[in-house]
Each structure stands twice: as C-alpha cells, then as structure tokens.
mmCIF file of C-alpha atoms and ligand atoms in Angstrom:
data_model
loop_
_atom_site.group_PDB
_atom_site.id
_atom_site.type_symbol
_atom_site.label_atom_id
_atom_site.label_comp_id
_atom_site.label_asym_id
_atom_site.label_seq_id
_atom_site.Cartn_x
_atom_site.Cartn_y
_atom_site.Cartn_z
ATOM 1 C CA MET A 1 -0.137 0.236 -0.229
ATOM 2 C CA ILE A 2 1.451 3.124 -0.619
ATOM 3 C CA GLY A 3 2.149 5.903 1.954
ATOM 4 C CA PRO A 4 -0.046 8.862 2.846
ATOM 5 C CA GLU A 5 2.714 11.411 1.932
ATOM 6 C CA THR A 6 3.580 9.567 -1.688
ATOM 7 C CA ALA A 7 -0.162 9.873 -2.063
ATOM 8 C CA HIS A 8 -0.542 13.314 -1.364
ATOM 9 C CA THR A 9 2.229 13.549 -4.239
ATOM 10 C CA ILE A 10 0.552 11.678 -6.678
ATOM 11 C CA ILE A 11 -2.856 13.756 -5.979
ATOM 12 C CA VAL A 12 -0.871 17.096 -6.201
ATOM 13 C CA ARG A 13 0.594 16.062 -9.507
ATOM 14 C CA MET A 14 -2.591 14.484 -11.200
ATOM 15 C CA LEU A 15 -4.200 18.040 -10.117
ATOM 16 C CA LYS A 16 -1.624 19.715 -12.044
ATOM 17 C CA LEU A 17 -1.581 17.046 -14.913
ATOM 18 C CA SER A 18 -5.342 17.963 -15.202
ATOM 19 C CA ARG A 19 -4.590 21.560 -16.400
ATOM 20 C CA PHE A 20 -3.733 20.104 -19.595
ATOM 21 C CA ILE A 21 -6.769 18.107 -19.883
ATOM 22 C CA PRO A 22 -9.734 20.248 -21.605
ATOM 23 C CA PHE A 23 -12.904 20.376 -19.277
ATOM 24 C CA SER A 24 -11.534 18.604 -16.209
ATOM 25 C CA LYS A 25 -12.186 21.490 -14.020
ATOM 26 C CA CYS A 26 -15.397 21.681 -15.267
ATOM 27 C CA VAL A 27 -16.063 17.994 -14.819
ATOM 28 C CA ILE A 28 -14.764 18.199 -11.051
ATOM 29 C CA ARG A 29 -16.718 21.648 -10.584
ATOM 30 C CA PHE A 30 -19.882 19.935 -11.682
ATOM 31 C CA LEU A 31 -19.219 17.049 -9.197
ATOM 32 C CA PHE A 32 -18.003 18.255 -6.423
ATOM 33 C CA SER A 33 -19.219 21.951 -5.987
ATOM 34 C CA TYR A 34 -22.300 23.271 -4.488
ATOM 35 C CA HIS A 35 -23.274 26.812 -4.375
ATOM 36 C CA ASP A 36 -26.314 28.448 -2.666
ATOM 37 C CA LYS A 37 -26.620 32.357 -1.709
ATOM 38 C CA ASP A 38 -27.559 31.644 1.768
ATOM 39 C CA LEU A 39 -24.007 29.951 2.346
ATOM 40 C CA GLU A 40 -22.314 33.281 1.549
ATOM 41 C CA ARG A 41 -21.047 34.886 4.628
ATOM 42 C CA GLU A 42 -18.947 38.191 5.537
ATOM 43 C CA VAL A 43 -15.863 37.520 8.015
ATOM 44 C CA PHE A 44 -13.269 39.779 8.921
ATOM 45 C CA GLY A 45 -14.332 42.143 6.277
ATOM 46 C CA ILE A 46 -14.021 39.561 3.618
ATOM 47 C CA LYS A 47 -17.077 38.074 1.752
ATOM 48 C CA PHE A 48 -16.824 34.068 1.335
ATOM 49 C CA LYS A 49 -18.926 32.099 -0.957
ATOM 50 C CA ASN A 50 -19.190 29.333 1.693
ATOM 51 C CA PRO A 51 -17.749 28.594 5.200
ATOM 52 C CA VAL A 52 -15.594 25.667 4.506
ATOM 53 C CA GLY A 53 -11.987 26.049 3.710
ATOM 54 C CA PHE A 54 -8.926 23.488 3.420
ATOM 55 C CA ALA A 55 -6.734 23.880 6.569
ATOM 56 C CA ALA A 56 -3.048 24.895 6.286
ATOM 57 C CA GLY A 57 -0.427 22.093 5.229
ATOM 58 C CA PHE A 58 -1.880 20.717 2.078
ATOM 59 C CA ASP A 59 -0.831 23.156 -0.617
ATOM 60 C CA LYS A 60 2.080 24.248 1.256
ATOM 61 C CA LYS A 61 3.250 25.596 -1.950
ATOM 62 C CA GLY A 62 0.425 27.335 -3.009
ATOM 63 C CA GLU A 63 0.270 25.552 -6.299
ATOM 64 C CA ILE A 64 -3.133 24.218 -6.661
ATOM 65 C CA THR A 65 -5.457 26.605 -5.213
ATOM 66 C CA ASN A 66 -7.114 26.938 -8.437
ATOM 67 C CA GLU A 67 -7.525 23.129 -8.956
ATOM 68 C CA LEU A 68 -8.606 22.643 -5.184
ATOM 69 C CA ALA A 69 -11.403 25.409 -5.672
ATOM 70 C CA CYS A 70 -13.206 23.098 -7.938
ATOM 71 C CA PHE A 71 -13.694 20.847 -4.662
ATOM 72 C CA GLY A 72 -16.431 23.323 -3.330
ATOM 73 C CA PHE A 73 -14.117 25.119 -0.852
ATOM 74 C CA GLY A 74 -14.984 28.672 -0.082
ATOM 75 C CA PHE A 75 -11.240 29.384 0.808
ATOM 76 C CA ILE A 76 -7.864 27.438 1.032
ATOM 77 C CA GLU A 77 -4.913 28.309 3.377
ATOM 78 C CA VAL A 78 -1.744 28.020 2.011
ATOM 79 C CA GLY A 79 1.837 27.090 3.604
ATOM 80 C CA SER A 80 3.010 27.316 6.524
ATOM 81 C CA VAL A 81 5.811 28.836 4.803
ATOM 82 C CA THR A 82 8.855 30.071 6.288
ATOM 83 C CA PRO A 83 11.346 32.873 5.228
ATOM 84 C CA LEU A 84 14.077 30.282 3.709
ATOM 85 C CA PRO A 85 13.012 26.963 2.285
ATOM 86 C CA GLN A 86 13.593 23.676 4.585
ATOM 87 C CA PRO A 87 13.349 20.310 3.844
ATOM 88 C CA GLY A 88 11.218 19.241 7.342
ATOM 89 C CA ASN A 89 11.937 15.981 9.120
ATOM 90 C CA GLN A 90 13.059 12.968 7.726
ATOM 91 C CA GLY A 91 10.443 10.280 6.353
ATOM 92 C CA PRO A 92 8.128 8.609 6.959
ATOM 93 C CA ARG A 93 6.462 11.752 8.843
ATOM 94 C CA ILE A 94 2.658 11.167 8.076
ATOM 95 C CA PHE A 95 0.737 8.222 9.151
ATOM 96 C CA ARG A 96 -2.737 7.005 9.045
ATOM 97 C CA LEU A 97 -4.473 5.428 12.183
ATOM 98 C CA PRO A 98 -7.871 4.151 10.316
ATOM 99 C CA LEU A 99 -9.113 2.706 13.685
ATOM 100 C CA ASP A 100 -9.108 6.161 14.851
ATOM 101 C CA MET A 101 -10.214 8.269 11.696
ATOM 102 C CA ALA A 102 -6.945 10.108 12.696
ATOM 103 C CA MET A 103 -3.512 11.036 11.442
ATOM 104 C CA ILE A 104 -0.252 11.754 12.923
ATOM 105 C CA ASN A 105 2.082 13.965 11.434
ATOM 106 C CA HIS A 106 5.680 14.916 12.020
ATOM 107 C CA MET A 107 6.432 16.681 8.824
ATOM 108 C CA GLY A 108 8.549 19.473 10.256
ATOM 109 C CA MET A 109 7.450 22.412 8.163
ATOM 110 C CA ASN A 110 8.722 21.318 4.826
ATOM 111 C CA ASN A 111 8.010 24.324 2.545
ATOM 112 C CA PRO A 112 9.764 25.921 -0.337
ATOM 113 C CA GLY A 113 10.189 29.476 1.198
ATOM 114 C CA ALA A 114 7.894 32.500 1.126
ATOM 115 C CA LYS A 115 9.369 34.003 -1.893
ATOM 116 C CA ILE A 116 8.625 30.882 -4.200
ATOM 117 C CA LEU A 117 5.003 30.630 -2.437
ATOM 118 C CA ALA A 118 4.547 34.357 -3.464
ATOM 119 C CA ASP A 119 5.817 33.564 -7.155
ATOM 120 C CA ASN A 120 3.326 30.619 -7.166
ATOM 121 C CA LEU A 121 0.636 32.481 -5.881
ATOM 122 C CA SER A 122 1.009 35.368 -8.281
ATOM 123 C CA ARG A 123 1.515 32.908 -11.328
ATOM 124 C CA HIS A 124 -1.938 31.800 -10.670
ATOM 125 C CA SER A 125 -3.501 34.956 -9.378
ATOM 126 C CA GLN A 126 -5.123 36.012 -12.483
ATOM 127 C CA LYS A 127 -7.668 32.581 -12.950
ATOM 128 C CA ARG A 128 -7.798 32.551 -9.171
ATOM 129 C CA ARG A 129 -11.401 31.244 -8.103
ATOM 130 C CA LEU A 130 -11.107 31.568 -4.044
ATOM 131 C CA LEU A 131 -9.953 33.246 -1.095
ATOM 132 C CA VAL A 132 -6.697 32.060 0.023
ATOM 133 C CA GLY A 133 -5.034 32.717 3.416
ATOM 134 C CA GLY A 134 -1.294 32.847 3.715
ATOM 135 C CA ASN A 135 -0.086 30.809 7.031
ATOM 136 C CA ILE A 136 3.129 31.813 7.861
ATOM 137 C CA SER A 137 6.036 30.795 10.449
ATOM 138 C CA LYS A 138 9.593 30.808 11.438
ATOM 139 C CA ASN A 139 12.511 28.633 10.118
ATOM 140 C CA THR A 140 13.389 25.697 12.230
ATOM 141 C CA ASN A 141 16.687 26.770 12.823
ATOM 142 C CA THR A 142 15.495 30.197 14.087
ATOM 143 C CA ILE A 143 15.889 30.725 17.905
ATOM 144 C CA ASN A 144 12.615 32.048 19.297
ATOM 145 C CA ASP A 145 14.232 35.391 20.274
ATOM 146 C CA LEU A 146 14.866 36.201 16.902
ATOM 147 C CA SER A 147 11.592 34.478 15.193
ATOM 148 C CA PRO A 148 9.673 37.951 14.931
ATOM 149 C CA ALA A 149 11.953 39.213 11.967
ATOM 150 C CA ASP A 150 11.086 35.495 10.405
ATOM 151 C CA TYR A 151 7.205 36.002 10.744
ATOM 152 C CA GLU A 152 7.841 39.858 9.334
ATOM 153 C CA GLN A 153 9.859 38.579 6.522
ATOM 154 C CA CYS A 154 7.171 35.810 5.340
ATOM 155 C CA PHE A 155 4.450 38.616 6.111
ATOM 156 C CA ALA A 156 6.207 41.074 3.866
ATOM 157 C CA LEU A 157 7.338 38.513 0.851
ATOM 158 C CA ILE A 158 3.428 37.210 0.692
ATOM 159 C CA TYR A 159 1.487 40.433 1.440
ATOM 160 C CA GLU A 160 -0.161 41.194 -1.964
ATOM 161 C CA GLN A 161 -0.867 37.402 -2.744
ATOM 162 C CA VAL A 162 -3.179 36.510 0.053
ATOM 163 C CA ASP A 163 -6.410 37.574 1.217
ATOM 164 C CA TYR A 164 -5.883 37.158 5.099
ATOM 165 C CA PHE A 165 -2.908 35.676 7.097
ATOM 166 C CA ALA A 166 -2.431 32.941 9.679
ATOM 167 C CA VAL A 167 0.441 33.171 12.041
ATOM 168 C CA ASN A 168 1.146 29.745 13.102
ATOM 169 C CA VAL A 169 2.550 29.448 16.442
ATOM 170 C CA SER A 170 1.109 26.030 17.245
ATOM 171 C CA CYS A 171 2.823 23.651 15.371
ATOM 172 C CA PRO A 172 4.158 20.773 17.630
ATOM 173 C CA ASN A 173 6.668 19.370 15.232
ATOM 174 C CA VAL A 174 9.308 22.284 15.186
ATOM 175 C CA THR A 175 10.996 22.189 18.629
ATOM 176 C CA ASN A 176 9.580 25.287 20.879
ATOM 177 C CA LEU A 177 7.770 26.912 18.546
ATOM 178 C CA THR A 178 4.280 26.459 20.766
ATOM 179 C CA GLN A 179 6.473 28.678 23.182
ATOM 180 C CA LEU A 180 5.554 31.582 20.626
ATOM 181 C CA GLN A 181 2.405 31.568 22.516
ATOM 182 C CA ASP A 182 3.764 33.246 25.475
ATOM 183 C CA ARG A 183 2.666 36.661 25.681
ATOM 184 C CA GLU A 184 5.661 38.573 25.489
ATOM 185 C CA ILE A 185 7.286 37.104 22.074
ATOM 186 C CA LEU A 186 3.863 36.790 20.695
ATOM 187 C CA GLU A 187 3.544 40.915 21.088
ATOM 188 C CA GLN A 188 6.571 41.254 18.974
ATOM 189 C CA ILE A 189 5.373 39.308 16.495
ATOM 190 C CA ILE A 190 2.025 40.944 16.191
ATOM 191 C CA ASP A 191 3.645 44.409 16.526
ATOM 192 C CA ARG A 192 5.857 43.563 13.717
ATOM 193 C CA LEU A 193 3.255 42.331 11.572
ATOM 194 C CA ILE A 194 0.860 45.501 11.937
ATOM 195 C CA ASN A 195 3.759 47.838 11.360
ATOM 196 C CA VAL A 196 4.183 46.182 8.292
ATOM 197 C CA ARG A 197 0.587 46.391 7.396
ATOM 198 C CA HIS A 198 0.646 50.061 7.973
ATOM 199 C CA SER A 199 2.839 50.551 4.887
ATOM 200 C CA HIS A 200 0.140 48.747 2.697
ATOM 201 C CA ASP A 201 -3.033 50.535 1.358
ATOM 202 C CA LYS A 202 -5.104 47.213 1.553
ATOM 203 C CA TYR A 203 -5.412 45.817 4.704
ATOM 204 C CA LYS A 204 -5.059 42.055 5.214
ATOM 205 C CA PRO A 205 -6.672 40.708 8.549
ATOM 206 C CA ILE A 206 -4.228 38.732 10.723
ATOM 207 C CA LEU A 207 -5.694 35.586 12.511
ATOM 208 C CA LEU A 208 -3.466 33.301 15.145
ATOM 209 C CA LYS A 209 -3.472 29.895 15.138
ATOM 210 C CA LEU A 210 -3.654 28.038 18.267
ATOM 211 C CA SER A 211 -2.894 24.820 19.632
ATOM 212 C CA PRO A 212 -5.602 22.736 21.374
ATOM 213 C CA ASP A 213 -2.956 21.874 24.300
ATOM 214 C CA LEU A 214 -2.974 25.391 25.592
ATOM 215 C CA SER A 215 -4.705 25.632 29.010
ATOM 216 C CA TYR A 216 -7.723 28.066 29.542
ATOM 217 C CA GLY A 217 -5.712 30.408 31.439
ATOM 218 C CA GLN A 218 -3.233 30.566 28.740
ATOM 219 C CA ILE A 219 -6.222 30.980 26.179
ATOM 220 C CA ASP A 220 -7.375 34.016 28.502
ATOM 221 C CA ASP A 221 -3.673 35.385 28.178
ATOM 222 C CA ILE A 222 -3.689 35.627 24.408
ATOM 223 C CA ILE A 223 -7.466 36.856 23.979
ATOM 224 C CA ASP A 224 -6.275 39.577 26.141
ATOM 225 C CA LEU A 225 -3.416 40.247 23.991
ATOM 226 C CA ILE A 226 -5.312 39.986 20.733
ATOM 227 C CA GLN A 227 -7.972 42.379 21.821
ATOM 228 C CA ALA A 228 -5.348 44.981 22.810
ATOM 229 C CA LYS A 229 -4.092 44.858 19.489
ATOM 230 C CA GLY A 230 -6.880 44.510 17.545
ATOM 231 C CA ILE A 231 -6.235 41.123 15.831
ATOM 232 C CA ASP A 232 -8.839 40.348 13.605
ATOM 233 C CA GLY A 233 -9.420 36.621 14.820
ATOM 234 C CA ILE A 234 -8.325 33.128 16.122
ATOM 235 C CA ILE A 235 -7.917 29.990 14.227
ATOM 236 C CA ALA A 236 -8.770 26.843 16.658
ATOM 237 C CA VAL A 237 -6.775 24.335 16.408
ATOM 238 C CA ASN A 238 -3.709 22.919 15.299
ATOM 239 C CA THR A 239 -2.856 19.480 15.796
ATOM 240 C CA THR A 240 -2.560 17.962 19.193
ATOM 241 C CA VAL A 241 0.518 15.992 21.197
ATOM 242 C CA THR A 242 -2.105 14.200 23.567
ATOM 243 C CA ARG A 243 -2.808 10.645 22.380
ATOM 244 C CA GLU A 244 -5.648 9.655 24.721
ATOM 245 C CA GLY A 245 -8.406 7.369 24.195
ATOM 246 C CA LEU A 246 -7.068 5.806 20.800
ATOM 247 C CA LYS A 247 -8.126 2.611 19.370
ATOM 248 C CA THR A 248 -4.878 1.992 17.711
ATOM 249 C CA THR A 249 -2.502 0.051 20.026
ATOM 250 C CA ASN A 250 0.190 1.785 22.301
ATOM 251 C CA GLU A 251 2.858 0.145 20.090
ATOM 252 C CA LYS A 252 1.855 1.699 16.573
ATOM 253 C CA VAL A 253 1.131 4.667 18.027
ATOM 254 C CA GLU A 254 4.530 4.915 19.590
ATOM 255 C CA ALA A 255 6.236 3.290 16.508
ATOM 256 C CA MET A 256 4.953 6.598 14.512
ATOM 257 C CA GLY A 257 7.073 9.004 16.968
ATOM 258 C CA GLN A 258 6.028 12.272 18.004
ATOM 259 C CA GLY A 259 3.899 14.855 16.177
ATOM 260 C CA GLY A 260 0.843 15.979 15.746
ATOM 261 C CA LEU A 261 -2.373 14.118 16.045
ATOM 262 C CA SER A 262 -5.378 15.431 13.788
ATOM 263 C CA GLY A 263 -8.856 13.817 12.915
ATOM 264 C CA ALA A 264 -11.580 12.483 15.040
ATOM 265 C CA PRO A 265 -9.725 12.370 18.387
ATOM 266 C CA LEU A 266 -9.484 16.162 17.898
ATOM 267 C CA THR A 267 -13.263 16.738 17.548
ATOM 268 C CA GLN A 268 -14.187 17.480 20.948
ATOM 269 C CA LEU A 269 -10.994 19.035 22.150
ATOM 270 C CA ALA A 270 -11.313 21.717 19.031
ATOM 271 C CA LEU A 271 -15.264 22.183 19.829
ATOM 272 C CA ASP A 272 -14.514 23.111 23.369
ATOM 273 C CA LYS A 273 -11.586 25.625 22.675
ATOM 274 C CA VAL A 274 -13.893 27.285 20.028
ATOM 275 C CA ARG A 275 -16.801 27.413 22.196
ATOM 276 C CA TYR A 276 -14.762 28.692 25.293
ATOM 277 C CA ILE A 277 -13.261 31.324 22.929
ATOM 278 C CA HIS A 278 -16.554 32.491 21.520
ATOM 279 C CA GLU A 279 -17.855 32.731 24.950
ATOM 280 C CA LYS A 280 -15.184 34.485 26.680
ATOM 281 C CA THR A 281 -15.018 36.931 23.486
ATOM 282 C CA GLU A 282 -18.836 37.459 23.859
ATOM 283 C CA GLY A 283 -18.842 36.718 20.086
ATOM 284 C CA LYS A 284 -16.863 39.823 19.139
ATOM 285 C CA LEU A 285 -14.137 37.753 17.666
ATOM 286 C CA SER A 286 -14.127 36.009 14.388
ATOM 287 C CA ILE A 287 -12.989 32.248 14.941
ATOM 288 C CA ILE A 288 -12.085 29.586 12.331
ATOM 289 C CA GLY A 289 -13.076 26.396 14.121
ATOM 290 C CA VAL A 290 -10.542 23.681 12.742
ATOM 291 C CA GLY A 291 -9.941 20.158 13.848
ATOM 292 C CA GLY A 292 -11.652 16.708 13.892
ATOM 293 C CA ILE A 293 -14.749 17.897 11.552
ATOM 294 C CA MET A 294 -15.219 14.209 9.990
ATOM 295 C CA THR A 295 -18.757 14.399 9.328
ATOM 296 C CA PRO A 296 -21.501 17.225 8.247
ATOM 297 C CA ASP A 297 -22.906 17.508 11.841
ATOM 298 C CA ASP A 298 -19.456 18.053 13.098
ATOM 299 C CA ALA A 299 -19.106 21.005 10.601
ATOM 300 C CA VAL A 300 -22.498 22.184 12.006
ATOM 301 C CA ASN A 301 -21.510 21.954 15.633
ATOM 302 C CA MET A 302 -18.495 23.809 15.276
ATOM 303 C CA LEU A 303 -20.307 26.695 13.674
ATOM 304 C CA LYS A 304 -23.095 26.317 16.217
ATOM 305 C CA ALA A 305 -20.062 26.400 19.016
ATOM 306 C CA GLY A 306 -19.074 29.990 17.803
ATOM 307 C CA ALA A 307 -17.054 29.313 14.443
ATOM 308 C CA SER A 308 -17.650 31.722 11.909
ATOM 309 C CA LEU A 309 -15.615 29.631 9.517
ATOM 310 C CA ILE A 310 -14.505 26.033 9.185
ATOM 311 C CA GLN A 311 -11.749 24.299 8.059
ATOM 312 C CA ILE A 312 -11.305 20.535 7.229
ATOM 313 C CA TYR A 313 -8.058 18.467 6.421
ATOM 314 C CA THR A 314 -8.063 14.883 7.995
ATOM 315 C CA GLY A 315 -11.779 14.754 7.369
ATOM 316 C CA PHE A 316 -11.127 15.377 3.529
ATOM 317 C CA ILE A 317 -8.486 12.840 3.349
ATOM 318 C CA TYR A 318 -10.997 10.043 4.866
ATOM 319 C CA ASN A 319 -14.075 11.125 3.403
ATOM 320 C CA GLY A 320 -12.872 12.073 -0.021
ATOM 321 C CA PRO A 321 -13.594 14.776 -2.740
ATOM 322 C CA GLY A 322 -17.315 14.890 -2.094
ATOM 323 C CA PHE A 323 -16.921 16.209 1.501
ATOM 324 C CA VAL A 324 -17.202 19.597 1.311
ATOM 325 C CA LYS A 325 -20.134 19.168 -0.902
ATOM 326 C CA GLN A 326 -22.132 16.869 1.710
ATOM 327 C CA ILE A 327 -21.036 19.440 4.305
ATOM 328 C CA LEU A 328 -22.410 22.366 2.561
ATOM 329 C CA LYS A 329 -25.567 20.646 1.622
ATOM 330 C CA GLN A 330 -26.139 19.867 5.592
ATOM 331 C CA LEU A 331 -25.469 23.525 6.381
ATOM 332 C CA LYS A 332 -28.030 24.856 3.990
ATOM 333 C CA LYS A 333 -30.553 21.843 5.211
ATOM 334 C CA GLN A 334 -30.119 23.104 8.617
ATOM 335 C CA ARG A 335 -30.285 26.062 7.653
ATOM 336 C CA ILE A 336 -26.805 27.110 9.313
ATOM 337 C CA THR A 337 -26.381 30.466 7.537
ATOM 338 C CA GLU A 338 -24.977 33.662 8.269
ATOM 339 C CA ASN A 339 -28.002 35.559 10.157
HETATM 340 C C1 FMN B 1 0.226 16.171 7.243
HETATM 341 C C2 FMN B 1 -0.667 17.650 8.042
HETATM 342 C C3 FMN B 1 0.348 18.620 7.665
HETATM 343 C C4 FMN B 1 0.090 19.934 8.463
HETATM 344 N N1 FMN B 1 0.628 21.349 8.209
HETATM 345 C C5 FMN B 1 0.284 22.281 8.826
HETATM 346 C C6 FMN B 1 0.803 23.256 8.795
HETATM 347 O O1 FMN B 1 2.102 23.186 8.077
HETATM 348 N N2 FMN B 1 0.736 24.544 9.349
HETATM 349 C C7 FMN B 1 -0.173 24.547 10.080
HETATM 350 O O2 FMN B 1 -0.746 25.530 10.359
HETATM 351 N N3 FMN B 1 -1.155 23.549 10.348
HETATM 352 C C8 FMN B 1 -0.928 22.319 9.503
HETATM 353 N N4 FMN B 1 -1.435 21.128 9.809
HETATM 354 C C9 FMN B 1 -2.608 21.273 10.801
HETATM 355 C C10 FMN B 1 -4.112 21.587 9.822
HETATM 356 O O3 FMN B 1 -3.844 22.714 9.565
HETATM 357 C C11 FMN B 1 -5.034 21.206 11.041
HETATM 358 O O4 FMN B 1 -5.221 22.531 12.004
HETATM 359 C C12 FMN B 1 -5.029 20.018 11.822
HETATM 360 O O5 FMN B 1 -4.801 18.979 11.234
HETATM 361 C C13 FMN B 1 -6.335 19.855 12.393
HETATM 362 O O6 FMN B 1 -7.424 19.778 11.452
HETATM 363 P P1 FMN B 1 -8.087 18.125 10.901
HETATM 364 O O7 FMN B 1 -8.419 17.614 12.171
HETATM 365 O O8 FMN B 1 -9.350 18.605 10.293
HETATM 366 O O9 FMN B 1 -7.251 17.638 10.291
HETATM 367 C C14 FMN B 1 -1.209 20.174 9.231
HETATM 368 C C15 FMN B 1 -2.045 18.936 9.303
HETATM 369 C C16 FMN B 1 -1.448 17.637 8.473
HETATM 370 C C17 FMN B 1 -2.608 16.539 8.871
#
C-alpha cells in the first residue's frame, strides 16, 4: 500500500496534470461544487462564498489553489511557509490511524520558502477562483528570540498575494514553536506584522492559529493580547500532542513517533476551545474552527459553537472529494447560515 505522503504527492501531480486536460476542471466542479447564496458570509471584512476552507499544510507551495477550488471550498490556507526553504523532518512522517479516523504527522514544516510561495500564487492569481489565506511561521533553525523577524519577512513577501494571514505559533513538530504563544514574544511578532501592514494600502486581516493543548488560562492571556492589539481573529486549533483514548495500539502509536495528531480524536477538544473563545469574547472575535471535522454534523456543531468559518484536512482525506459538498448541503438543510 502506498504511504500517505506518496499519496499526497500523486494527488498534487494529478491535479497539476489536469490543467492540460480540457474541461477536467469543469467536470470536477460539476461533480463536487455546491453553490447557494444562503451559504455566503462576510467575516473579518471578507466575503466568503461558503464557510468551508482547506486547512493549512496540504498546499504548502500554493501551486494547486485553482484546482482545489473545484472541490467546493470557500477558501484555502496555503503554507505554513518560512522565510527560507526547508526540507522538514526525515520520512516516513505522516501516518494514518484508520481505527481512530486520525493522522499523526511530524512533517517539520517542509516548504519551499515564502518567495517561491509568493511567485506560485502570483502566477495563478489571474485565474484564481477562491480566497487564499497565507499561513506563516519561522524557520526551524531560527531561535525563538529572533523569530519575529522571520514572521515579518514571510508576511511582507506574500502580502500582495493573500487575502488574510494565519500566524502559526502552534505547530507541535518544530521544537519550541508552541512557546511563541507566550505573551511577550507573541506581542513582538504581532507588533512587527501590524507595522508592515501600515505600509500597505490594502488591509489584510491577521489571525493567530492556536494549539489545542493550551490551558484555558493561556487562552485568556492570548485573548487579552489579541483584543489589545486589534488582531482580527483566532484559528482554533492545530494538531495535538496528546494521545488519549486512541483505539490504535500503543505500540503502533509509539512507532509513529512524536508529532501532531489530527482527525476524530480532536473533534471534542477543538469544539471545546472554540466554544470557550466564543463565549469569553462574547462573540465579538472571528473564529475559524478546525480540528476533527469528520462528518457534516461535526461542521454544524463547530459553527453552532461559535466559529464563523471552518476548515478541514483529515476529514477530507478520509471522506474523499465529495466531503465539502456533503457539508454544504447539510448546512443548507439545517439553515446554518450567516444570519
Ligand atoms: C499532514 C499535515 C500537515 C499539516 N501542516 C500544517 C502546517 O504546515 N501549518 C499549520 O498551521 N497546520 C498544519 N496542519 C494542521 C491542520 O491545518 C489542522 O489544523 C489540523 O490537522 C486539525 O484539523 P483536521 O483534524 O481537520 O486535520 C497539518 C496537518 C496535517 C495532517
């Protein structure tokens, strides 16, 4: 059986190849898209055709956004990207846990660097059919004290090419990255980004992507900072380092190594964090809810918990290309619309 990373590479190649097959995009769109005016919503000043996005980590290079658009997504987050290209960790580095409808990855933020991402996005921008978020981070070798400069560099390099920013301070696969969620350093990162934004005419929203492993006290600190700085929203959540309640045997899980767990084991954790942030901010902060959305009902629950938008990754891998359409139909059926 082919491994998950090889499967990913094959899918990306096939989608790129489809550019040369006449009408292929139309056929995919016909099969998997679903449009309804009721699904449109405006969040942090941007109008989305529907609330379902592809989470960061699938299209790290920003090379297949137009192709992914055909599967019905309202937006896609590209990256994470770092200032310099980096290969990430040695493979195998993605594992499926079918018994748990989950995945464990320790990719180590492999990516082509922010400049290449900007070039790729700019090459396809004329034909772009959906909104793109740029997920930025720091190079693994950059020590945390110097990381604000890394975020600033990525931000500046892709500013013109994306519609909003996701600041990834929560990837468990890069040593000590999650410590960037501490107030002092986070404040420096945010200040730098806001400064760069001042130099541009067009306002691009900035969101922080948080770990599901933060305590509620830590989340409170971050909310205080976000509100003080006027950050536009939170993306909750990234993958978790916890391994509780898995059906897959301990031996198998341990053999997969350390890394971030995604998929069904994250459903409740993500939902709890989203609901908490929503209540704590009295619904005034925009939240993108992500983590363990494996069924259309999970999507409904996430939006009901207070998310304005949702993202999927592992659910798309397990459910296949029709998953977005299934979710959108359920949202329409249950009248989960903006108002
Ligand atoms: C293989 C893989 C790679 C990922 N890479 C990134 C990344 O580069 N940056 C990031 O912010 N999140 C990354 N994520 C986390 C996802 O964006 C998402 O937050 C997480 O998987 C939870 O959603 P899910 O349960 O729907 O997969 C990655 C997830 C997976 C499975």
